[in-house]
Amino acid sequence: MNQENPTLTMIREFVALGRVEFDRPFTRDGYDSAQWKLTEGMTAPGPDGKPTEMNELLLRLLEPRAPYFDRLVLDALASGITQVVNLGAGYDDRSLRFRSPGVRFFELDLPHVIADKKRRLAATDFDTSAITLIEADLQTDSVGELLPAAGFDPGEPSLFLLEHVALFLESGAVSSLLASLAGQAASGSTLALTAEVHPQGTDSAALLATADETLFGGTSPLHTIMSRDTWMDVLKSAGWEVRDPTHVTAVDHFEVLVGGETAQVQTQFLTATA
Ligand SMILES: C[S@@+](CC[C@H](N)C(=O)[O-])C[C@H]1O[C@@H](n2cnc3c(N)ncnc32)[C@H](O)[C@@H]1O
């Protein structure tokens, strides 16, 4: 593979390690120790190769996300959904934590991540028979082709998760992915995603360029940050209707100075129906 952006590697590992710190629910057939087991030996090395220290500031960013997405999975299972599709799943443990009879979990990520996850799953004694791992580059591949080829049934209502992933894709790829997912979403399906949102009126390209320069020294892995209104338009055009659109659920992510004004970027949590 081409060398991955080291900041992306670090963030992928860090968010999984962060979840180990939280008390979380699990199902009767699920494994409470799954996130810990999946991250054994991980250090989330930064671009300098040094392990990332877990600290309160970083945990505060992660803390609201785990319960939001955990709850959605549990609600979907309670409603009888039998397919959970986790896009850019990384080392997310929900396919183990929320293992349930008759429910299949599809996890998509880049080939080297899938290979490592396979290796990590094989090293556990968990029952992984309800997990389908799919190699995918969400920037270019069509999930509309990959999912059915992997046994996904587009006729069944499903839960689609896109947690902390869209910001790493180009905005055009985000739109195509959302439209592709809508094409696989039977009526009654739900999409839950995190969207990086900047204030209305801030120039998205200028903000991304400034963040790249000031926060990442020219190596930013972040590509999609938009106003909430733009996110709403993108989701609507792709065929998704956001639930409770006037209610904002969010955590502050970072600030950058754009055109002399401080722009607060938030991670907003959005849930939509097909
Ligand atoms: C911050 S991690 C989040 C992982 C997981 N959703 C979680 O919350 O633990 C971002 C994930 O998106 C994946 N990702 C980024 N770009 C991708 C691409 N082009 N295709 C597939 N996956 C991608 C990364 O490999 C990584 O696993």
XYZ file of C-alpha atoms and ligand atoms in Angstrom:
301
model
C 0.000 0.000 0.000
C 1.024 3.623 -0.348
C 2.260 5.014 2.927
C -0.790 6.114 4.908
C -0.929 9.584 6.433
C 0.546 8.946 9.926
C -1.971 11.305 11.510
C -4.831 9.145 10.207
C -3.153 6.020 11.618
C -2.759 7.734 14.958
C -6.364 8.962 15.081
C -7.752 5.525 14.104
C -5.911 3.858 16.944
C -6.498 6.654 19.401
C -10.300 6.676 19.075
C -10.417 2.929 19.689
C -8.096 3.214 22.688
C -10.241 6.057 24.008
C -13.352 3.872 24.044
C -11.580 1.392 26.317
C -11.711 4.079 28.989
C -15.512 4.275 29.009
C -18.103 2.113 30.700
C -20.325 0.936 27.891
C -23.319 -1.358 27.429
C -23.101 -4.737 25.714
C -25.640 -7.337 24.654
C -26.326 -10.699 26.269
C -24.318 -12.449 23.519
C -21.784 -9.632 23.232
C -18.342 -9.137 24.743
C -17.681 -6.318 27.194
C -13.909 -6.745 26.810
C -14.005 -6.419 23.003
C -12.560 -2.915 22.639
C -9.765 -3.709 25.042
C -8.940 -6.980 23.250
C -8.989 -5.373 19.793
C -6.550 -2.664 20.837
C -4.043 -4.860 22.665
C -0.536 -3.526 22.135
C -1.707 -0.371 20.340
C 0.017 2.896 21.146
C -1.476 5.328 18.588
C 1.963 6.652 17.626
C 2.032 10.245 16.452
C 3.893 11.368 13.310
C 7.031 11.492 15.495
C 6.590 7.789 16.331
C 5.888 8.460 20.007
C 2.796 6.967 21.684
C -0.120 9.338 22.148
C -0.853 9.891 25.814
C -4.517 9.585 26.727
C -5.507 12.899 28.256
C -8.676 14.572 29.459
C -8.893 16.974 26.550
C -8.815 14.166 23.993
C -11.171 11.991 26.019
C -13.632 14.877 26.231
C -13.804 14.890 22.429
C -14.545 11.181 22.359
C -16.783 10.873 25.383
C -20.142 11.887 23.855
C -19.604 9.836 20.693
C -19.490 6.336 22.169
C -22.871 6.547 23.955
C -24.518 8.217 20.949
C -23.508 5.464 18.532
C -23.903 2.669 21.101
C -27.471 3.785 21.744
C -28.267 3.846 18.019
C -27.019 0.297 17.601
C -28.989 -0.917 20.624
C -32.139 0.871 19.422
C -31.721 -0.597 15.940
C -31.310 -4.094 17.389
C -34.365 -3.586 19.602
C -36.360 -2.549 16.536
C -35.481 -5.831 14.827
C -32.813 -4.615 12.384
C -30.648 -7.529 11.226
C -27.867 -5.730 9.323
C -25.410 -3.177 10.727
C -22.985 -1.632 8.248
C -20.003 0.150 9.753
C -18.171 2.285 7.166
C -14.582 3.157 8.040
C -14.973 0.836 11.016
C -11.313 0.890 12.037
C -10.968 -0.898 15.384
C -14.574 -0.260 16.423
C -15.730 -3.167 18.615
C -19.499 -2.905 18.139
C -19.773 -6.040 16.003
C -18.497 -7.955 19.066
C -19.893 -5.815 21.874
C -23.409 -5.920 20.427
C -23.326 -9.438 18.963
C -26.932 -10.612 18.718
C -28.636 -13.690 17.287
C -29.591 -13.222 13.639
C -27.716 -9.949 13.201
C -24.871 -9.541 10.690
C -22.272 -6.813 11.015
C -20.533 -5.574 7.852
C -17.341 -3.592 8.396
C -15.612 -1.668 5.620
C -12.183 -0.068 5.745
C -8.950 0.231 3.791
C -7.298 -3.117 2.935
C -4.402 -2.804 5.394
C -6.821 -1.967 8.231
C -9.065 -4.920 7.366
C -6.014 -7.206 7.279
C -4.912 -6.052 10.717
C -8.418 -6.303 12.130
C -8.703 -9.862 10.783
C -5.441 -10.732 12.510
C -6.586 -9.150 15.772
C -9.972 -10.904 15.640
C -8.284 -14.246 14.973
C -6.116 -13.741 18.055
C -9.213 -13.574 20.287
C -11.511 -16.400 21.287
C -14.592 -14.358 20.396
C -17.217 -15.769 18.037
C -16.690 -13.651 14.909
C -18.964 -15.649 12.608
C -21.489 -12.798 12.276
C -18.865 -10.303 11.093
C -18.155 -9.673 7.420
C -15.013 -7.628 6.805
C -14.862 -5.803 3.472
C -11.830 -4.115 1.949
C -12.915 -0.774 0.520
C -11.504 2.568 -0.418
C -14.503 4.754 0.331
C -12.883 7.507 -1.687
C -13.271 5.560 -4.937
C -15.102 2.239 -4.467
C -18.856 1.827 -4.826
C -20.480 0.468 -1.685
C -23.510 -0.206 -3.876
C -21.446 -2.968 -5.510
C -19.321 -4.088 -2.558
C -22.133 -4.603 -0.056
C -24.416 -6.920 -2.081
C -21.336 -8.844 -3.274
C -20.507 -9.486 0.388
C -23.978 -10.848 1.179
C -25.698 -7.648 2.288
C -29.434 -7.677 1.526
C -30.611 -4.240 0.308
C -34.204 -5.379 0.793
C -33.807 -5.507 4.596
C -33.812 -2.366 6.760
C -30.305 -1.664 8.069
C -28.290 0.619 10.285
C -25.387 2.434 8.572
C -22.656 3.949 10.750
C -20.176 6.577 9.565
C -18.440 7.634 12.750
C -15.480 9.982 12.418
C -14.882 9.019 8.786
C -16.449 11.575 6.411
C -13.936 14.250 7.390
C -11.130 12.108 5.928
C -12.847 11.793 2.509
C -13.068 14.469 -0.195
C -16.475 16.149 -0.217
C -17.359 14.692 -3.648
C -16.664 11.198 -2.316
C -18.839 11.901 0.739
C -21.758 12.866 -1.525
C -21.308 9.762 -3.700
C -20.996 7.511 -0.660
C -24.160 8.916 0.934
C -26.078 8.476 -2.332
C -24.748 4.927 -2.733
C -25.829 4.083 0.811
C -29.295 5.531 0.214
C -29.499 3.166 -2.774
C -28.860 0.221 -0.419
C -31.195 1.448 2.305
C -34.557 -0.293 2.449
C -37.359 1.735 3.973
C -36.893 1.812 7.755
C -33.090 2.060 7.487
C -31.089 4.541 9.551
C -27.834 6.347 8.877
C -25.837 7.797 11.758
C -22.795 9.913 11.105
C -20.462 12.473 12.538
C -20.179 15.623 10.445
C -17.462 18.216 10.938
C -19.244 21.538 10.890
C -17.921 25.094 10.677
C -19.923 28.280 11.262
C -22.316 29.427 8.551
C -20.492 31.851 6.251
C -16.973 30.519 6.860
C -15.205 29.592 3.631
C -14.741 25.789 3.755
C -11.674 25.733 1.491
C -9.985 28.545 3.412
C -10.709 26.811 6.707
C -9.288 23.483 5.492
C -6.179 25.240 4.160
C -5.636 27.126 7.412
C -6.190 24.016 9.528
C -3.708 22.175 7.324
C -1.087 24.868 7.757
C -1.548 25.748 11.413
C -2.560 22.427 12.983
C -0.922 19.811 10.767
C 2.127 21.511 9.224
C 0.878 20.825 5.690
C 0.003 17.150 6.192
C -3.640 17.383 7.220
C -5.744 14.261 6.663
C -8.948 16.343 6.981
C -10.837 16.998 3.746
C -14.503 17.635 4.474
C -15.670 20.334 6.852
C -18.855 22.181 5.865
C -21.551 24.397 7.355
C -24.531 22.611 8.902
C -26.776 23.929 6.126
C -24.466 22.457 3.498
C -24.447 19.116 5.324
C -28.243 19.187 5.364
C -28.322 19.880 1.599
C -25.787 17.141 0.853
C -27.745 14.583 2.887
C -31.036 15.599 1.309
C -29.640 15.445 -2.243
C -28.251 11.983 -1.468
C -31.717 10.787 -0.420
C -31.501 11.034 3.390
C -33.892 12.894 5.670
C -32.226 14.147 8.850
C -34.179 13.377 12.029
C -34.901 16.360 14.230
C -32.887 18.765 12.020
C -33.199 21.810 14.294
C -31.735 20.018 17.310
C -27.921 20.147 17.327
C -26.002 17.397 19.126
C -22.319 18.238 19.023
C -18.945 18.407 20.681
C -16.455 21.215 20.013
C -13.517 19.873 18.010
C -11.001 22.668 17.271
C -10.737 26.373 16.437
C -8.910 28.064 13.578
C -8.482 31.672 12.607
C -9.980 32.182 9.143
C -9.995 35.670 7.565
C -9.299 37.258 10.954
C -12.251 35.480 12.636
C -12.112 32.495 14.966
C -14.053 29.616 13.467
C -15.162 26.889 15.865
C -15.300 23.497 14.197
C -17.726 21.109 15.824
C -18.258 17.400 15.448
C -22.002 17.142 15.044
C -23.905 13.871 15.334
C -26.594 13.383 12.716
C -29.138 10.631 12.295
C -31.111 10.270 9.084
C -33.667 7.955 7.574
C -33.871 6.702 4.013
C -10.871 8.061 13.044
S -11.018 6.484 12.369
C -12.628 6.036 12.962
C -12.801 4.563 12.996
C -14.121 4.098 13.595
N -15.250 4.582 12.846
C -14.202 4.511 15.031
O -14.973 5.412 15.348
O -13.441 3.934 15.812
C -11.327 6.783 10.651
C -11.457 5.511 9.862
O -11.800 5.833 8.508
C -11.045 4.987 7.670
N -10.862 5.607 6.368
C -10.297 6.795 6.094
N -10.244 6.979 4.755
C -10.802 5.872 4.203
C -11.040 5.458 2.871
N -10.688 6.209 1.829
N -11.638 4.275 2.676
C -11.981 3.477 3.720
N -11.792 3.829 5.005
C -11.196 5.000 5.243
C -9.727 4.864 8.380
O -8.953 3.794 7.917
C -10.155 4.733 9.820
O -10.357 3.420 10.207
